[in-house]
mmCIF file of C-alpha atoms in Angstrom:
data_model
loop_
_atom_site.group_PDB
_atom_site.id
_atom_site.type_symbol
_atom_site.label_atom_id
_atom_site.label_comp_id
_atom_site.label_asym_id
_atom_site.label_seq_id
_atom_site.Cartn_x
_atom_site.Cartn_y
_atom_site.Cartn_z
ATOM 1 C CA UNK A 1 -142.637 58.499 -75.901
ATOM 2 C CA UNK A 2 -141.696 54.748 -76.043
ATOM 3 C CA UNK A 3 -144.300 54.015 -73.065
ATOM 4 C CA UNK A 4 -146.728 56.291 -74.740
ATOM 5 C CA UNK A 5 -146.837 53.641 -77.547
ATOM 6 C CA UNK A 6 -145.735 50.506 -75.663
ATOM 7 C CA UNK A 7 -149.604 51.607 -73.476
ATOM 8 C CA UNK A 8 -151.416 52.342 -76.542
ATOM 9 C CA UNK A 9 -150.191 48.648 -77.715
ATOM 10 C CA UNK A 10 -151.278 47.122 -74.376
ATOM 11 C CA UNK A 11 -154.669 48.901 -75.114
ATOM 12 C CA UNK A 12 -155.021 47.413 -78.070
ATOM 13 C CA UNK A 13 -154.737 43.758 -77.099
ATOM 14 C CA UNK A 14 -156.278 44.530 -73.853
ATOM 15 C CA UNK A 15 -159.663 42.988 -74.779
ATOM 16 C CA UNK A 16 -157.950 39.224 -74.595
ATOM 17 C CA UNK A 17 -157.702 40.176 -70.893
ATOM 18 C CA UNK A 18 -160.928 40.925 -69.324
ATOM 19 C CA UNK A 19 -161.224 42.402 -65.437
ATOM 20 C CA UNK A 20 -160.652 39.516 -63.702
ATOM 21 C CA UNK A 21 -163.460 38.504 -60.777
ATOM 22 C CA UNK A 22 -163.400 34.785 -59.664
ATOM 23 C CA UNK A 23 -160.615 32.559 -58.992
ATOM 24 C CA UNK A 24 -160.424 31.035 -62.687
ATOM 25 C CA UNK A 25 -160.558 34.439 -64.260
ATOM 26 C CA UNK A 26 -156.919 34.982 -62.339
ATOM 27 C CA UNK A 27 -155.463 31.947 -63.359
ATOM 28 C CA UNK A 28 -156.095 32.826 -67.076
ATOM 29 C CA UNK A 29 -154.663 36.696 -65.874
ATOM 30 C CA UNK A 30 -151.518 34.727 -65.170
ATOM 31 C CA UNK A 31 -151.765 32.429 -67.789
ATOM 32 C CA UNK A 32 -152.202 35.459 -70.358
ATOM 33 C CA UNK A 33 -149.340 37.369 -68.266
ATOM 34 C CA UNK A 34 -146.839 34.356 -68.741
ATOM 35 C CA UNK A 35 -147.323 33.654 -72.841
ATOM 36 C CA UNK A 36 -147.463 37.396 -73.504
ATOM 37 C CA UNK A 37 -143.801 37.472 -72.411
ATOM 38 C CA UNK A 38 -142.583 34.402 -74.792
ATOM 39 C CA UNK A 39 -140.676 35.372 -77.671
ATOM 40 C CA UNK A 40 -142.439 35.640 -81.038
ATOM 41 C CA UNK A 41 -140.049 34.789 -83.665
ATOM 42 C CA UNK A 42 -139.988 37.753 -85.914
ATOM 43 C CA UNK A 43 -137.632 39.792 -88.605
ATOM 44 C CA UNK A 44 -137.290 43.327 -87.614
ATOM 45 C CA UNK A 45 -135.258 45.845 -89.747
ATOM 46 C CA UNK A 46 -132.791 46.791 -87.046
ATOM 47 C CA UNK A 47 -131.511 49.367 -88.581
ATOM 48 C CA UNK A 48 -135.019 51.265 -88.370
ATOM 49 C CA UNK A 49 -136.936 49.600 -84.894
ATOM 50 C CA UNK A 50 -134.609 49.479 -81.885
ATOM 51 C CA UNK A 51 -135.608 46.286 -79.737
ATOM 52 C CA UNK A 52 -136.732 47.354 -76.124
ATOM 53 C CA UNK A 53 -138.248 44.203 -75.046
ATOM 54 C CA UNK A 54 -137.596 40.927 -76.405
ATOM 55 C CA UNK A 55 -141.157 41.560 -78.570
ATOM 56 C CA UNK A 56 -141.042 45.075 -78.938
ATOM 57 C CA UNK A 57 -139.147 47.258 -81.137
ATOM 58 C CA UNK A 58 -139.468 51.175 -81.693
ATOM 59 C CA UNK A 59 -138.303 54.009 -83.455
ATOM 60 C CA UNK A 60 -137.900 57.376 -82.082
ATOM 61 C CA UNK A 61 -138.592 59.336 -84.902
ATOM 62 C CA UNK A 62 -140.644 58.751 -86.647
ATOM 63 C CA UNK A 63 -142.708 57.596 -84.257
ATOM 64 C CA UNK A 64 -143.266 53.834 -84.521
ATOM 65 C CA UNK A 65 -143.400 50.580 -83.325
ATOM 66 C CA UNK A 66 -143.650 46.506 -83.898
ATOM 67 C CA UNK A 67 -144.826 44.373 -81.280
ATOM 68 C CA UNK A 68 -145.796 40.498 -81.026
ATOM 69 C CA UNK A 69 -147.564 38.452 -78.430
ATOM 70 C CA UNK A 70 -148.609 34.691 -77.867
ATOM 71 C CA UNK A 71 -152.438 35.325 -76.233
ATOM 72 C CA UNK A 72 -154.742 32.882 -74.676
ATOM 73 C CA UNK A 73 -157.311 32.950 -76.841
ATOM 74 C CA UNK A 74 -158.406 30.439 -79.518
ATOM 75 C CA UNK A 75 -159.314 31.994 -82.841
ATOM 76 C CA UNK A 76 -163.173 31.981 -82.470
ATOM 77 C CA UNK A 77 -162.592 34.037 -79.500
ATOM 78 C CA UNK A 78 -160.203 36.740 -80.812
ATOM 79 C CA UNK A 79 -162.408 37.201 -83.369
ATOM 80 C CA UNK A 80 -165.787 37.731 -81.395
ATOM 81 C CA UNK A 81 -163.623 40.242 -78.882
ATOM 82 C CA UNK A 82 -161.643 41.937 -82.223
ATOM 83 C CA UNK A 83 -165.345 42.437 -83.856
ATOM 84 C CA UNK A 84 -167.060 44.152 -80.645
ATOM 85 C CA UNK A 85 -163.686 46.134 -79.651
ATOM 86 C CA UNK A 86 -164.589 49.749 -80.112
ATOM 87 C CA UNK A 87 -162.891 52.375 -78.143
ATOM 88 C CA UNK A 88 -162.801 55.957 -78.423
ATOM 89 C CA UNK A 89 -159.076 56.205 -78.372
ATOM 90 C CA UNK A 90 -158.648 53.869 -81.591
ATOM 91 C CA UNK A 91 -160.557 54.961 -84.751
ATOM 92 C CA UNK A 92 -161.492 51.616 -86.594
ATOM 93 C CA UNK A 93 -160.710 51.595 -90.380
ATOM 94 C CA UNK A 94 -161.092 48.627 -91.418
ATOM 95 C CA UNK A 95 -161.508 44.814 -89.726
ATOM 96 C CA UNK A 96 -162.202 41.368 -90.787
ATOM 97 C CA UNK A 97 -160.854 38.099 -91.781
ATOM 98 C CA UNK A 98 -157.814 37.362 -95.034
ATOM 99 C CA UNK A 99 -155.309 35.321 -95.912
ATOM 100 C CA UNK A 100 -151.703 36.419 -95.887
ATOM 101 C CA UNK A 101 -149.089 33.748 -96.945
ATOM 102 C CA UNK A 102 -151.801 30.972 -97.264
ATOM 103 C CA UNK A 103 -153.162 31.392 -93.710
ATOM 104 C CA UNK A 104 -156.046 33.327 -92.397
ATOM 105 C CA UNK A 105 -155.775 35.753 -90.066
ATOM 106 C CA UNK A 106 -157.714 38.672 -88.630
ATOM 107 C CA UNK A 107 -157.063 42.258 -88.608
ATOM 108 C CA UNK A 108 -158.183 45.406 -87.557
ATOM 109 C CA UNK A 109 -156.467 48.967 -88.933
ATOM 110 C CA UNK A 110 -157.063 52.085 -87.634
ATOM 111 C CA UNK A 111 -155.743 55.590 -86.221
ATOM 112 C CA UNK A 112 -154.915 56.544 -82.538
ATOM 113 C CA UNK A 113 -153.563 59.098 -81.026
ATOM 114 C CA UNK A 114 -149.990 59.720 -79.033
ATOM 115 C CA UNK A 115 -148.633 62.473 -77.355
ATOM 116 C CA UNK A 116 -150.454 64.849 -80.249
ATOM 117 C CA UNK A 117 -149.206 62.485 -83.232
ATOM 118 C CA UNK A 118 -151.377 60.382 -85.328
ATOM 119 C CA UNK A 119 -150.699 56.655 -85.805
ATOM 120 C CA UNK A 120 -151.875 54.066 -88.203
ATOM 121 C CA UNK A 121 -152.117 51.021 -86.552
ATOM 122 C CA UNK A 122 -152.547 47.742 -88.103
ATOM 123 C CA UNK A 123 -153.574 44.762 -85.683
ATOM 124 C CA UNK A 124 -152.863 40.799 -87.488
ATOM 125 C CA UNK A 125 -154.401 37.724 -85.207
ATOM 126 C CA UNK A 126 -152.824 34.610 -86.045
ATOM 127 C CA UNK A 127 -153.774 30.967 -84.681
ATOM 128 C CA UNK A 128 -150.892 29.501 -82.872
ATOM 129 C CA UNK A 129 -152.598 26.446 -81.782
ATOM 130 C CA UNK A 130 -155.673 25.182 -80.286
ATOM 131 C CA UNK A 131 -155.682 27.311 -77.151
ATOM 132 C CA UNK A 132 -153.410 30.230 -78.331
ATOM 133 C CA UNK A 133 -153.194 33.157 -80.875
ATOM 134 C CA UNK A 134 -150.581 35.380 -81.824
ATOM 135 C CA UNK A 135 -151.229 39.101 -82.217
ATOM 136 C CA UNK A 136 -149.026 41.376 -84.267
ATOM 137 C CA UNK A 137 -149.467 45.206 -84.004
ATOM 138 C CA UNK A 138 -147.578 47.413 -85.810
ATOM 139 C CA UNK A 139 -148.117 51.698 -85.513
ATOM 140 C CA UNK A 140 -146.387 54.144 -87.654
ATOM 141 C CA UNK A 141 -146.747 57.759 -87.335
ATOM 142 C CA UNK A 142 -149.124 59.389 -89.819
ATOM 143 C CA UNK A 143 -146.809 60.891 -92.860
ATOM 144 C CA UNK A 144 -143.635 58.650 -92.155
ATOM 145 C CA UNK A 145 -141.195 57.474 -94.643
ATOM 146 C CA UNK A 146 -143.074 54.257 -96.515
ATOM 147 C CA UNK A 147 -139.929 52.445 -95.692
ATOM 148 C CA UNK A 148 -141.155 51.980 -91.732
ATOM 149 C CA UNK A 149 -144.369 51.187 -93.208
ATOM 150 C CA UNK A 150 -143.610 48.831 -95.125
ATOM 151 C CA UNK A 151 -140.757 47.792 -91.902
ATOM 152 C CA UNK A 152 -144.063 47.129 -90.178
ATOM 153 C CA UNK A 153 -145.663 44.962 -93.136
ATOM 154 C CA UNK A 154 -142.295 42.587 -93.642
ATOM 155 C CA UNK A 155 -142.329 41.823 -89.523
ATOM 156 C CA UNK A 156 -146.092 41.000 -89.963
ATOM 157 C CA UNK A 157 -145.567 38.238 -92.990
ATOM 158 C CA UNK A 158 -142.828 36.900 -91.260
ATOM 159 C CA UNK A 159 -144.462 36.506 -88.019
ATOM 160 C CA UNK A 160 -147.408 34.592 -90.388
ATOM 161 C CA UNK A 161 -145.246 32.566 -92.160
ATOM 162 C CA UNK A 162 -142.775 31.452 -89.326
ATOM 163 C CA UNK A 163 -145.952 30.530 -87.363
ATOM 164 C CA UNK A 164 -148.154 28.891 -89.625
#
């Protein structure tokens, strides 16, 4: 189950890494490779999420997880890809641009699908700097306990507010 949702998570940010054809397109596959594996500073409720990579952190059940990632993207860019990212396997909800903490971010919410178990996804783009965004998703399983929702909400704002 956890690399049923750590691949659904991959999908999800998988439009900040395009097929890759000429030489410059595999530098930035490299590039994007490299920064997706730096540590986003982030408070997780331990006690819920159990950490499985240093940005990832899921719960067995219910089904759940938080995950972080430094992309290389600037914000313009995230948000043309975030606006024409439709896929059959994630239901779009809702997507835009707000401000959380006294920054603006993007998001996108939505449903998906695992193993037979609906998950609500929320997906936060953050500006890290001039070159590089950070993107937050967070799934819970459809009908859990608000207190891993709301697990999934407190790791967002602090990923906003330790990064703004």
């Amino acid at each position: 189950m956890k690399k049923t949702l750590i691949a659904l998570c991959i999908l999800f940010i998988g439009f900040n890494v395009q097929a890759q054809e000429t030489e410059a397109d595999k530098e930035k596959a490299a590039k994007a490779m490299e920064m997706m594996s730096k540590k986003v500073d982030m408070d997780v409720n331990e006690e819920l999420f159990m950490a499985v990579t240093p940005n990832t952190y899921v719960s067995e059940n219910p089904k759940a997880v938080i995950m972080a990632m430094m992309v290389p993207e600037t914000y313009e860019a995230s948000k043309e890809k975030m606006n024409e990212n439709d896929t059959d396997k994630f239901k779009v909800t809702g997507r835009g641009e707000k401000e959380i903490n006294g920054v603006k971010v993007l998001y996108m919410e939505g449903t998906s699908e695992a193993e037979g178990t609906t998950l609500n996804n929320t997906i936060y783009c953050v500006k890290y700097d001039e070159e590089t965004c950070i993107m937050f998703i967070g799934m819970v399983e459809d009908g859990a306990d608000v207190k891993y929702t709301d697990a999934v909400a407190k790791a967002a704002n602090s990923v906003i507010k330790k990064h703004k």
